[in-house]
CSV table of C-alpha atoms and ligand atoms in Angstrom, one decimal:
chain,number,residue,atom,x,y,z
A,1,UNK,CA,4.2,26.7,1.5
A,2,UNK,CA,2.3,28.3,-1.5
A,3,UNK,CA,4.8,26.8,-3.6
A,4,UNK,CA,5.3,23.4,-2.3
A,5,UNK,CA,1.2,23.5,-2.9
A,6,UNK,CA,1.3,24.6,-6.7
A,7,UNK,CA,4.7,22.7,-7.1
A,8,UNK,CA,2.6,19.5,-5.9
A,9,UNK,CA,-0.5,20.1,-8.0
A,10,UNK,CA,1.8,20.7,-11.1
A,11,UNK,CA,3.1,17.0,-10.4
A,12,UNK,CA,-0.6,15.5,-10.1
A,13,UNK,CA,-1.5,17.5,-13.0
A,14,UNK,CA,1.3,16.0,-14.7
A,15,UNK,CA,0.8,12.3,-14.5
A,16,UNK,CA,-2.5,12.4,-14.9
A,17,UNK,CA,-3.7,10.5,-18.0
A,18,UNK,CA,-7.3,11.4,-19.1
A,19,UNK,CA,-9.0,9.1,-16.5
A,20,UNK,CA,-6.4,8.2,-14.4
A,21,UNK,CA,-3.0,8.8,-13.2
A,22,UNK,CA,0.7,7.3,-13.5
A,23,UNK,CA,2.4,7.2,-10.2
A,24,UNK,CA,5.5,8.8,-11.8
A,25,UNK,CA,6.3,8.6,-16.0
A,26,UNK,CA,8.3,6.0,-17.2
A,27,UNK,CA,9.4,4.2,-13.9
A,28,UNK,CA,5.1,3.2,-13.9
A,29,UNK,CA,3.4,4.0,-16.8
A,30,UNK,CA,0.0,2.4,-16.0
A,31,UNK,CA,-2.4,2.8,-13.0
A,32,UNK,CA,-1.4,1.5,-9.3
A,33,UNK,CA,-4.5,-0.1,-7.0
A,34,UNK,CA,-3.5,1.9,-3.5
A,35,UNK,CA,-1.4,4.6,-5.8
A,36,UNK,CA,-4.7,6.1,-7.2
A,37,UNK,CA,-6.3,6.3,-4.0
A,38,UNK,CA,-4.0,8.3,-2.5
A,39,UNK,CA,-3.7,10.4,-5.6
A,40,UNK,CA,-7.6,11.0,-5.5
A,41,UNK,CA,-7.0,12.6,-1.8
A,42,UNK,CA,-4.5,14.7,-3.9
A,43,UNK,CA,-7.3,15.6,-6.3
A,44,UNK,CA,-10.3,16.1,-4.0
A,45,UNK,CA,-8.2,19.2,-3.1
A,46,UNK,CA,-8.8,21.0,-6.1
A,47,UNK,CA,-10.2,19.1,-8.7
A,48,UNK,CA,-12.9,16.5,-7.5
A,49,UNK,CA,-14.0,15.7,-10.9
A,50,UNK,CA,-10.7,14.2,-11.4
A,51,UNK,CA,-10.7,12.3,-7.9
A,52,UNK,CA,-13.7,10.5,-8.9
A,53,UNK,CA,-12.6,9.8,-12.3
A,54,UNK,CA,-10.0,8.3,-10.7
A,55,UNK,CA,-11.3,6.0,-8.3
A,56,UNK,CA,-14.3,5.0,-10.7
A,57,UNK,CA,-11.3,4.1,-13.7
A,58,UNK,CA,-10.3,1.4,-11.0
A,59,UNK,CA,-13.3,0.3,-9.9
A,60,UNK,CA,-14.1,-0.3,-13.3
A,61,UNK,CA,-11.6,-3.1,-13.6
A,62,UNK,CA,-12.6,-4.9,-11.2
A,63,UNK,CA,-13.1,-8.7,-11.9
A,64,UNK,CA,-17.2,-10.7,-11.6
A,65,UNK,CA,-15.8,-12.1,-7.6
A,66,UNK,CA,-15.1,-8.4,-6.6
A,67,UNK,CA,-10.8,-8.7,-6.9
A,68,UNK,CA,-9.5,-5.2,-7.6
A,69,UNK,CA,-5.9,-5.9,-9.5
A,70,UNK,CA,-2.9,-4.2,-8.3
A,71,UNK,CA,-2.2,-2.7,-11.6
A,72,UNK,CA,-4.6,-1.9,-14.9
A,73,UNK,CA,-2.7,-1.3,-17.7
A,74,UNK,CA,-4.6,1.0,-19.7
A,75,UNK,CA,-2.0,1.3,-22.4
A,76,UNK,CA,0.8,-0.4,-24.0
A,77,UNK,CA,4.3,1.1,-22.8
A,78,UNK,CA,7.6,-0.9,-23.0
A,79,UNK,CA,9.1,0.9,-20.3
A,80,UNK,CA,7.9,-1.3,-17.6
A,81,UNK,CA,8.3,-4.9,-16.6
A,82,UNK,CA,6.4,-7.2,-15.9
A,83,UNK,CA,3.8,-6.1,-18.2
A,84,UNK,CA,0.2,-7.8,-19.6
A,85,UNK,CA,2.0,-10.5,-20.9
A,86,UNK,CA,3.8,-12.1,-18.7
A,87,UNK,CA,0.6,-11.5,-15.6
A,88,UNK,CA,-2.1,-13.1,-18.0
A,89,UNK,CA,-4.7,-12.4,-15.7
A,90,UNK,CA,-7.4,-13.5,-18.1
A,91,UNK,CA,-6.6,-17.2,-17.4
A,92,UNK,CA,-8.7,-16.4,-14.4
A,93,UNK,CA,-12.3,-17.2,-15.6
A,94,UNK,CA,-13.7,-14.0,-13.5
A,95,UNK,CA,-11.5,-11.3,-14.6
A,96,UNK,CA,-12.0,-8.4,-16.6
A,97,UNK,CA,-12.9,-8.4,-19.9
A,98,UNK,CA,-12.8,-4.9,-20.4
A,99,UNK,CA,-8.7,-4.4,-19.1
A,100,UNK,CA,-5.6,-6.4,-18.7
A,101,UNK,CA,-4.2,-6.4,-15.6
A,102,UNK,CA,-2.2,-8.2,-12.9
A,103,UNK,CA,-3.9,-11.2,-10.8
A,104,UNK,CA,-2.9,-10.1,-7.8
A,105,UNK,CA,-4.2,-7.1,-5.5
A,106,UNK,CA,-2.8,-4.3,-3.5
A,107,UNK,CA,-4.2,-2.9,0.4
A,108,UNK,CA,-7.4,-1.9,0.2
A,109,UNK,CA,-7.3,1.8,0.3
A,110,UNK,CA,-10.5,3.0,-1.9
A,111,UNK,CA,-12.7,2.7,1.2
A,112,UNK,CA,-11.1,5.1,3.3
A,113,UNK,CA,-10.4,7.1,0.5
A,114,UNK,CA,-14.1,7.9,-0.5
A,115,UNK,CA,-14.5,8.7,3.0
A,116,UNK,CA,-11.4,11.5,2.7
A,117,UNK,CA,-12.7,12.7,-0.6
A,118,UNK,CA,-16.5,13.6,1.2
A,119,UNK,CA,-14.8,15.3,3.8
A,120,UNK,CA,-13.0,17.0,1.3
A,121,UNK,CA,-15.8,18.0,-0.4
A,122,UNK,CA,-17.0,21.4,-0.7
A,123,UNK,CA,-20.1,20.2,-1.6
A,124,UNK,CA,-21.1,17.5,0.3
A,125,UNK,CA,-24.3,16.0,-1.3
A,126,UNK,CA,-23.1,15.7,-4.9
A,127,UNK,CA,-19.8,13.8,-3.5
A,128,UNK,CA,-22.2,11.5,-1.8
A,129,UNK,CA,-24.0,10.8,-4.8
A,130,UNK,CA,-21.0,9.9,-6.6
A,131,UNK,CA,-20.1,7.7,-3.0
A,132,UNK,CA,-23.2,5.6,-3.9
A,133,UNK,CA,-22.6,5.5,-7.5
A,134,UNK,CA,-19.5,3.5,-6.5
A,135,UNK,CA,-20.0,2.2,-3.2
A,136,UNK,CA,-21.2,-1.4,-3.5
A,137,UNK,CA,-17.9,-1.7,-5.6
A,138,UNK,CA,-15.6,-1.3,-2.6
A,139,UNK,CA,-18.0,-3.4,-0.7
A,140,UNK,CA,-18.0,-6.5,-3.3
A,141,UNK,CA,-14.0,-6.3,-3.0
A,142,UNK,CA,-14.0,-6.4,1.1
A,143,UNK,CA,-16.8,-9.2,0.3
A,144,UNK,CA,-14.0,-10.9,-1.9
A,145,UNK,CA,-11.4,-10.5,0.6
A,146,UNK,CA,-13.1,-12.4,3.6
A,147,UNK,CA,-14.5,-14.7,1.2
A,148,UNK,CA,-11.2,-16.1,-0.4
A,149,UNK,CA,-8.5,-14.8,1.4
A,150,UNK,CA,-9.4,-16.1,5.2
A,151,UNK,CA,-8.4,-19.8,4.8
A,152,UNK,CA,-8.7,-20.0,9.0
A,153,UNK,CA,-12.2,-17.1,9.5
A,154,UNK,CA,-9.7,-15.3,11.6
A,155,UNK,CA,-10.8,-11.5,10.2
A,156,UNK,CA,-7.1,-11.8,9.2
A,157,UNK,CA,-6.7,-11.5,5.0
A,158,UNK,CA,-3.6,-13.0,3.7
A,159,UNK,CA,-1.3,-11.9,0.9
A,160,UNK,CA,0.3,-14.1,-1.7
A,161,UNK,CA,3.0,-12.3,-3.5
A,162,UNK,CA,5.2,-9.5,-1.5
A,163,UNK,CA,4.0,-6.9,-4.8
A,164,UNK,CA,0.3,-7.1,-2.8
A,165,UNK,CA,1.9,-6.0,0.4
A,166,UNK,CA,2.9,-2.4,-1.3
A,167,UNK,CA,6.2,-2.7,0.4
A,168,UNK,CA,8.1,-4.4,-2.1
A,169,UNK,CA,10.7,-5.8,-1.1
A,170,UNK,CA,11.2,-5.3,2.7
A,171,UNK,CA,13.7,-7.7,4.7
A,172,UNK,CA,10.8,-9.4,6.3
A,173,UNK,CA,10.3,-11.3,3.6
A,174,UNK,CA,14.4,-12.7,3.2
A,175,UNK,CA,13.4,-15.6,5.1
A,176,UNK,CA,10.4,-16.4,3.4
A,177,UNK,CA,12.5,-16.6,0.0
A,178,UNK,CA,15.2,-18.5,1.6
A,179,UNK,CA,12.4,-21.2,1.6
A,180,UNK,CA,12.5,-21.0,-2.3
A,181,UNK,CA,14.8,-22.0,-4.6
A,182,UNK,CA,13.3,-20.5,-8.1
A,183,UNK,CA,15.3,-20.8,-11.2
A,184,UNK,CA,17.1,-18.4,-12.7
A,185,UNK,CA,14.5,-16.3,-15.3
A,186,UNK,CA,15.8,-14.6,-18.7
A,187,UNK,CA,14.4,-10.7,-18.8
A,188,UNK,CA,15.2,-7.1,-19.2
A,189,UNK,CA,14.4,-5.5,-16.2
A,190,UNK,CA,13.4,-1.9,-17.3
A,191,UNK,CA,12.8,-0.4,-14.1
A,192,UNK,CA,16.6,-0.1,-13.6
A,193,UNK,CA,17.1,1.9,-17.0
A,194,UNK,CA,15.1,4.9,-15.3
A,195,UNK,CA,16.3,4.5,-11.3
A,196,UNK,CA,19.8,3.4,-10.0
A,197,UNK,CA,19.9,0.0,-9.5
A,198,UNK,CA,21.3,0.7,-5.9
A,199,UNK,CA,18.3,1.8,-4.7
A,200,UNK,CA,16.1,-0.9,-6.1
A,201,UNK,CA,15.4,-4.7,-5.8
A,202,UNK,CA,18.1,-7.2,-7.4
A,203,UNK,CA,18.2,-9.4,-10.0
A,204,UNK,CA,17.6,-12.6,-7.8
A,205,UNK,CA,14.5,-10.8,-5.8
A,206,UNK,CA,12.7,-10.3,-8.7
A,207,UNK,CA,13.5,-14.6,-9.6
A,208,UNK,CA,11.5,-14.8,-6.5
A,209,UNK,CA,8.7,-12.1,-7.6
A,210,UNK,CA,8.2,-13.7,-11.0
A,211,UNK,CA,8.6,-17.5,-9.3
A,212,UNK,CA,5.7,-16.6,-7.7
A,213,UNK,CA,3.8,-15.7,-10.5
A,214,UNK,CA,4.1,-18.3,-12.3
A,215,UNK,CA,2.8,-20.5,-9.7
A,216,UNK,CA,-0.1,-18.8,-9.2
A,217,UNK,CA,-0.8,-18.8,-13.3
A,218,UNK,CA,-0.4,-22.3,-13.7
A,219,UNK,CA,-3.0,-22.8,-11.5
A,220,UNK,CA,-5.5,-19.9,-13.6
A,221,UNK,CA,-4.9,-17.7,-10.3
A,222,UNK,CA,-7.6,-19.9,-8.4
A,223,UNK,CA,-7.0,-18.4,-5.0
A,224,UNK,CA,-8.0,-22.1,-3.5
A,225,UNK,CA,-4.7,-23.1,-5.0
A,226,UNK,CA,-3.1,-20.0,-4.7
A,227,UNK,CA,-3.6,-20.8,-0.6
A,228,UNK,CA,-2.6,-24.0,-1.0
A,229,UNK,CA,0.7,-23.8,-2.8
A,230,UNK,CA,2.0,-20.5,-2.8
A,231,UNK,CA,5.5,-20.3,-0.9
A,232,UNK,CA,5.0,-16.6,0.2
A,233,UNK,CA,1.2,-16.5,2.1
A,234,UNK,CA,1.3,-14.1,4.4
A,235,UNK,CA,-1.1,-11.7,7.2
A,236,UNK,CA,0.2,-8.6,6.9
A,237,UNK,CA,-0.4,-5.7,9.4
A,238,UNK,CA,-0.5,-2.8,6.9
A,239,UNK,CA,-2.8,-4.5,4.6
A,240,UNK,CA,-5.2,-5.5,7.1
A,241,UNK,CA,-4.9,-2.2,9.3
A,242,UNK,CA,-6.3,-0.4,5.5
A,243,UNK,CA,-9.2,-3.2,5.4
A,244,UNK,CA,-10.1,-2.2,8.7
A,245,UNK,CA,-10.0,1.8,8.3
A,246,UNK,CA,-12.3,1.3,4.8
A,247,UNK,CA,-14.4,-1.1,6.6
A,248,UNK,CA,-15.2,1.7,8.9
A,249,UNK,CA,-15.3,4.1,6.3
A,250,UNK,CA,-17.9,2.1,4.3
A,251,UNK,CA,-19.8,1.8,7.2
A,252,UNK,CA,-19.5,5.8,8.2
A,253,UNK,CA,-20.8,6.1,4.1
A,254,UNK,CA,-23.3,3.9,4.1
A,255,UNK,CA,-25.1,5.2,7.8
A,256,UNK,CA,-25.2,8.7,5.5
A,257,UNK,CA,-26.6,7.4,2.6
A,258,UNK,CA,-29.5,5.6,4.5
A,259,UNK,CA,-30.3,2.2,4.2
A,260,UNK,CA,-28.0,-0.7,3.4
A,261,UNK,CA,-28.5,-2.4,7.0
A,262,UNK,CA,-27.5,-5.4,6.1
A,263,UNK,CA,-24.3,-4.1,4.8
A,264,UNK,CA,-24.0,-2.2,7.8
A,265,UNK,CA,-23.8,-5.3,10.0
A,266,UNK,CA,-21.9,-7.4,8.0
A,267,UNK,CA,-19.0,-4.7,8.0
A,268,UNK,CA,-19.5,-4.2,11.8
A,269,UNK,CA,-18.8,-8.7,12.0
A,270,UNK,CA,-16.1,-8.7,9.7
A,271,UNK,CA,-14.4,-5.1,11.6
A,272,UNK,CA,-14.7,-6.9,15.0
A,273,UNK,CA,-13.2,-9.8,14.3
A,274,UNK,CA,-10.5,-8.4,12.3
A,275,UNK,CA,-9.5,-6.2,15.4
A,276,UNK,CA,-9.4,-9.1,18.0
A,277,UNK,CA,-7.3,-10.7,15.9
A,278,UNK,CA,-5.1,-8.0,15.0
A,279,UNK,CA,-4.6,-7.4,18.9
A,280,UNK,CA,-4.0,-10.8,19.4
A,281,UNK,CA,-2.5,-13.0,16.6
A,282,UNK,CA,-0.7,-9.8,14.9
A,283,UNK,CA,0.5,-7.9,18.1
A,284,UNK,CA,3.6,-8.4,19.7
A,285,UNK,CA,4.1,-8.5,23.4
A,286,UNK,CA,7.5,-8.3,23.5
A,287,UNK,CA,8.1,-6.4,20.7
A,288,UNK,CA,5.3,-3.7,21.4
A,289,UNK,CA,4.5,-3.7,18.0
A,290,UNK,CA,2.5,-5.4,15.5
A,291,UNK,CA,4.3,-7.9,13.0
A,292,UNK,CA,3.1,-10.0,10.1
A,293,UNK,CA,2.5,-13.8,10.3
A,294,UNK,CA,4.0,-16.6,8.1
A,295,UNK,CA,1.2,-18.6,7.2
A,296,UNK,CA,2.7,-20.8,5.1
A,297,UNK,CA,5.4,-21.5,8.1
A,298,UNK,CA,2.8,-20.8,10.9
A,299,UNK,CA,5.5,-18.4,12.4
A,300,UNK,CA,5.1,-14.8,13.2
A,301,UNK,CA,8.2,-12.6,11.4
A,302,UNK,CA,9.4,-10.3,14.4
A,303,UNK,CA,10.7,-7.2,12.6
A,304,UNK,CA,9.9,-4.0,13.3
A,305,UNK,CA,9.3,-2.1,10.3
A,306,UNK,CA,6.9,1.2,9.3
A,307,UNK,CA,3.7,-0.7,8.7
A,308,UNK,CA,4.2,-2.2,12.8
A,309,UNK,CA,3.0,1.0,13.3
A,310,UNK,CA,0.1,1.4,10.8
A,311,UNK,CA,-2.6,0.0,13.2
A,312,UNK,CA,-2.6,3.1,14.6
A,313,UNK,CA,-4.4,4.8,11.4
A,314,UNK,CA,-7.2,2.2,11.5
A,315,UNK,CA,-7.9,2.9,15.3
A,316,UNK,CA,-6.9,-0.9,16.0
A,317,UNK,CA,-4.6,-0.3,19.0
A,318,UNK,CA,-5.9,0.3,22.4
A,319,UNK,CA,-4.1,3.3,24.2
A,320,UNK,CA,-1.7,1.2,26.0
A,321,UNK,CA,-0.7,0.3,23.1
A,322,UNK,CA,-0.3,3.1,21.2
A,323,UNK,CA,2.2,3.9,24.5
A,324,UNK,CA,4.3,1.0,23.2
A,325,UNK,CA,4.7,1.5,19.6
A,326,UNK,CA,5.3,5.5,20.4
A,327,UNK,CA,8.3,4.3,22.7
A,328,UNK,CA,10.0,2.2,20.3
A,329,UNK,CA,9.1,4.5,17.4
A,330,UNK,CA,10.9,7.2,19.2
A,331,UNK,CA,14.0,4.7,20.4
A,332,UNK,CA,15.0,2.7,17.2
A,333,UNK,CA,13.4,4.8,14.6
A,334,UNK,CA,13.0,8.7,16.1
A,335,UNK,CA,16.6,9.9,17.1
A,336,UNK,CA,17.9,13.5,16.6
A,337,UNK,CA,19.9,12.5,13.9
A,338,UNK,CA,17.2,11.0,11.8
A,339,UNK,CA,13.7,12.0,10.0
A,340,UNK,CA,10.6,10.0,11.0
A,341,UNK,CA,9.4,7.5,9.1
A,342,UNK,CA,12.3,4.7,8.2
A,343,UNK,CA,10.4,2.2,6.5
A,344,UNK,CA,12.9,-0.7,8.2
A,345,UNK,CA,14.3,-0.9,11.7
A,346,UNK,CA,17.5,1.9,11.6
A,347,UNK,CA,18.7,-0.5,14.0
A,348,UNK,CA,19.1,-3.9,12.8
A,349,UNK,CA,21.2,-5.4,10.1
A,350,UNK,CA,18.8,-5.4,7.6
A,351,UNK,CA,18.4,-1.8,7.3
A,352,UNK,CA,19.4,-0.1,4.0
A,353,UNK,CA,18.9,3.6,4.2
A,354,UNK,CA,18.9,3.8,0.7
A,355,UNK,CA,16.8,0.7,-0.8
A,356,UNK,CA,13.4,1.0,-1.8
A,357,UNK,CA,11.6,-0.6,1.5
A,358,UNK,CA,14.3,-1.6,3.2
A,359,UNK,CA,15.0,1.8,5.3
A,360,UNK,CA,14.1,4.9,3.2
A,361,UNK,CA,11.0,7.1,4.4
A,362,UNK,CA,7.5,6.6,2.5
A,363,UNK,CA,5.2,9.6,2.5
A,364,UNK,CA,2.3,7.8,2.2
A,365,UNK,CA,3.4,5.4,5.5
A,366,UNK,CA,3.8,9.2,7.0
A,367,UNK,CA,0.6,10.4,5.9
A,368,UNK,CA,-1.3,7.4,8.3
A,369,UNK,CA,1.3,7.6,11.1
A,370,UNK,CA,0.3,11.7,11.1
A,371,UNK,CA,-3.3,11.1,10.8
A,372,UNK,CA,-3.0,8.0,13.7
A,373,UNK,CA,-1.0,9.6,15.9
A,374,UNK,CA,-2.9,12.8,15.9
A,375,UNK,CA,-6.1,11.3,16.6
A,376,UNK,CA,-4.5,9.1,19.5
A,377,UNK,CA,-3.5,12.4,21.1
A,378,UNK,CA,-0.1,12.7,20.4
A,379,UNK,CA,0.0,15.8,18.5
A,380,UNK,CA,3.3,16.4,19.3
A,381,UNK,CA,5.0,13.5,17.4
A,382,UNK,CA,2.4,13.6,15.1
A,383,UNK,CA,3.6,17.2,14.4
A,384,UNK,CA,7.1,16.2,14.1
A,385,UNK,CA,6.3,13.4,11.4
A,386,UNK,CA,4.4,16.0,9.3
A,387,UNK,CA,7.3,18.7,9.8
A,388,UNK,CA,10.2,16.1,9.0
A,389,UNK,CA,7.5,14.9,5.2
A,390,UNK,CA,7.7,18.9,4.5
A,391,UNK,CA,11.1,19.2,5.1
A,392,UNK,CA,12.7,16.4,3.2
A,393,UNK,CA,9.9,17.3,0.2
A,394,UNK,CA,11.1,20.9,0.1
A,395,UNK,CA,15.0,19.5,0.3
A,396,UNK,CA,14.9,17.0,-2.0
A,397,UNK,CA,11.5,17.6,-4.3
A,398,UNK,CA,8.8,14.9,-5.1
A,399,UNK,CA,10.5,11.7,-5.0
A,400,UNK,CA,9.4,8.2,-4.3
A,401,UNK,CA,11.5,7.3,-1.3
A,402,UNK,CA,14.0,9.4,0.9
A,403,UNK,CA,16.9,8.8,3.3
A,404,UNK,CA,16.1,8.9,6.8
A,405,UNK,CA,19.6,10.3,7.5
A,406,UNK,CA,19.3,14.1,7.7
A,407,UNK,CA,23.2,14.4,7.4
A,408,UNK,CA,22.9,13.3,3.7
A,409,UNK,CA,20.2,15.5,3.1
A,410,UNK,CA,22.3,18.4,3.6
A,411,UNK,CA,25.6,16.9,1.9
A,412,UNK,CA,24.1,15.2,-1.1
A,413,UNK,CA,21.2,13.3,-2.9
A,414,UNK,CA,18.8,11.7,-0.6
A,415,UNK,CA,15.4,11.8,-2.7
A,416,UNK,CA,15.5,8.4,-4.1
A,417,UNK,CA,13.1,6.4,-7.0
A,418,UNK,CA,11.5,8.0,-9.5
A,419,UNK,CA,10.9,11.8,-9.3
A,420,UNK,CA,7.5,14.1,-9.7
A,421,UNK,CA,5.7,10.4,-8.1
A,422,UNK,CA,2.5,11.5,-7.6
A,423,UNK,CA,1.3,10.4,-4.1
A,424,UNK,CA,4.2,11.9,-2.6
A,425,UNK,CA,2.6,14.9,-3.9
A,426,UNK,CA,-1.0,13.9,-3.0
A,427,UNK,CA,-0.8,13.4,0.4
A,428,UNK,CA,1.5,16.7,0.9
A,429,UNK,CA,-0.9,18.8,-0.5
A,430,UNK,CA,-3.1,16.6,2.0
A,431,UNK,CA,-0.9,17.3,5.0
A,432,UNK,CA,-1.2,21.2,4.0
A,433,UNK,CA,-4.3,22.0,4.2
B,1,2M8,C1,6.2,-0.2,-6.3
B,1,2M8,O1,5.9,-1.5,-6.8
B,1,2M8,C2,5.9,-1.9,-8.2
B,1,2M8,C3,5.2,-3.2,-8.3
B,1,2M8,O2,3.9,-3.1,-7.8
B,1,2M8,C4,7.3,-2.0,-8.8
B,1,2M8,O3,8.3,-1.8,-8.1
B,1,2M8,O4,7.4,-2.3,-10.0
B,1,2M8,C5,5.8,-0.2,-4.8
B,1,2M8,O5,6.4,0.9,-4.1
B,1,2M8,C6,4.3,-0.2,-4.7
B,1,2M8,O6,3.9,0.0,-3.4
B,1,2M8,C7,3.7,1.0,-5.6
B,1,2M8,O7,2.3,0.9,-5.5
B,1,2M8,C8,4.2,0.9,-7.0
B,1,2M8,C9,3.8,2.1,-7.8
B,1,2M8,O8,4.1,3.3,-7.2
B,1,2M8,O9,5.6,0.8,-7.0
């Protein structure tokens, strides 16, 4: 384990950048909204300075309305696309003067994330001083969110653009771009130059990615139009499960800091409503799982995939229904033959154990489903998920993504994506300790 410890510190280490970190070289050369807060939980480990520098580099991009952007590009690099130029972000009259970066966000993570990093903390009262230092940040962004993003008050957020979600390009969204017809762009993908283009997104996909895009520039990224006209609008339970946890977080933060009541209670609204309708509009009967919602369509999308599970991080689900999503977790997606997480249903059509979302395990998907799961009671499975991250870490190495298969991780390459990424890493060294 000592080694899997200082082999994992040697890839944070690595990709750090003097204020922040890369998720892996070349493949993402700038910083990544929900990347850096898992990489700060890496940090807080053994280097706190860092995990703050971290967190406070993003925070410091964030736009006058409280929007956090999915990714800050601190420094030119040609090895990536879409870069600066083709987001233009600054046609939005609110964003950052101070950084370029995408218009559109990524699941709130920083909330929780402060909340690891004090517990973390060795010492405890210097932590929380940088907590408040940074606090009202997080705060404005959750402000932003239910603000602008909750066309119907439902405590359900909405996502525009399947690069917010985190989980690129997952088979829940096919139908969703069947409904679009974009035109064929000219551009060098660069992404494929560094990964084999097996295990990543098509050429047509990313038609639909930048299609999307440029809808939302031509209208200066107003999210009024955005909601209006965007063909992909979406209520995804991953993204809303991590609003949830770092609404609780904020308020857990805030109680120790003292003061801030009327903080306090607006987090408590927005958290209750955002649970009943989680457990109502987002949950599944039939399925026993949560599923994300169409909103553009009106039509839930009932596929089972790694984030139906993620409620359980966020303390959403009641225990019955933790009972149901630990069944089917164990039927479709926990046989012998297989390690725990696949990102997509092993058993449906869709599945591709080797494409990016569409099958491969995620350790930071593990990560909550170890942490939820634990908490729930079920330390067994919970034990197993944790056991099966190690294992296919110490196989493989620090990749991005992994086959769920175990026979291929004994007969031949089943790490996946770019190598040395960096929360793989984090939340190992996380799961260590
Ligand atoms: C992947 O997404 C980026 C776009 O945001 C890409 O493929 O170019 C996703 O896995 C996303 O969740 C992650 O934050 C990002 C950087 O690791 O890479």
């Amino acid at each position: 384990m000592k080694n899997l410890e200082n082999e994992a510190k040697r890839v944070l280490l690595g990709n750090w950048k003097d204020g922040f970190s890369v998720p892996c070289a070349n493949l993402y050369p700038f910083q990544w909204k929900w990347d850096s807060g898992f990489i700060a939980i890496g940090f807080a480990h053994f280097d706190m300075d860092k995990a703050e520098k971290e967190v406070a580099t993003l925070l410091d991009a964030q736009w006058d309305n409280g929007f956090i952007p999915h990714i800050v590009f601190h420094t030119k690099s040609d090895t990536y696309f879409p870069g600066p130029e083709f987001h233009q972000s600054e046609l939005h009259p609110d964003s950052s003067k101070k950084y370029k970066s995408t218009g559109m966000t990524q699941p709130p993570v920083t909330g929780f994330v402060l909340e690891e990093m004090y517990n973390i903390s060795k010492d405890k009262p210097a932590t929380l001083a940088y907590i408040n230092s940074v606090i009202d940040k997080v705060y404005h962004n959750h402000q932003y969110f239910y603000e602008n993003r909750d066309p119907h008050q439902e405590g359900l957020v909405y996502i525009y653009h399947n690069w917010e979600s985190g989980t690129d390009n997952s088979p829940i969204w096919d139908d969703i771009f069947a409904t679009m017809n974009p035109p064929h762009y000219e551009f060098t993908r660069r992404d494929t130059t560094h990964v084999d283009a097996s295990e990543r997104p098509t050429n047509r996909e990313y038609d639909h990615y930048l299609h999307i895009i440029n809808i939302a520039k031509e209208h200066n990224y107003s999210d009024e139009k955005i909601a209006e006209l965007s063909p992909f609008l979406v209520q995804d339970p991953l993204f809303n499960s991590m609003l949830i946890k770092s609404n609780e977080a904020l308020i857990n933060l805030y109680k120790m800091i003292g003061g801030n009541d009327d903080k306090i209670k607006q987090l408590t609204e927005w958290n209750t409503k955002s649970v009943h309708s989680m457990n109502t509009k987002l949950y599944d009967e039939n399925l026993k799982v949560y599923v994300h919602y169409d909103l553009r369509n009106n039509k839930p999308i009932p596929f089972i995939t790694s984030s139906s599970f993620s409620p359980v991080f966020a303390n959403i689900a009641t225990p019955e229904q933790v009972e149901g999503l630990v069944t089917v977790m164990l039927d479709k997606f926990g046989g012998e033959d297989k390690y725990l997480c696949a990102s997509f249903d092993p058993t449906n059509e869709r599945y591709n154990p080797k494409k990016y979302w569409r099958g491969p395990v995620w350790v930071n998907l593990n990560w909550m489903l170890y942490r939820g799961l634990r908490k729930y009671g079920y330390s067994e499975l919970a034990e197993r998920v944790k056991k099966d991250t190690i294992e296919i870490v110490e196989k493989s190495g620090f990749y991005e993504y992994f086959d769920a298969r175990k026979e291929i991780h004994n007969t031949g390459k089943a790490g996946y994506g770019g190598g040395d990424f960096s929360w793989s890493a984090a939340l190992l060294l996380d799961m260590l300790k």
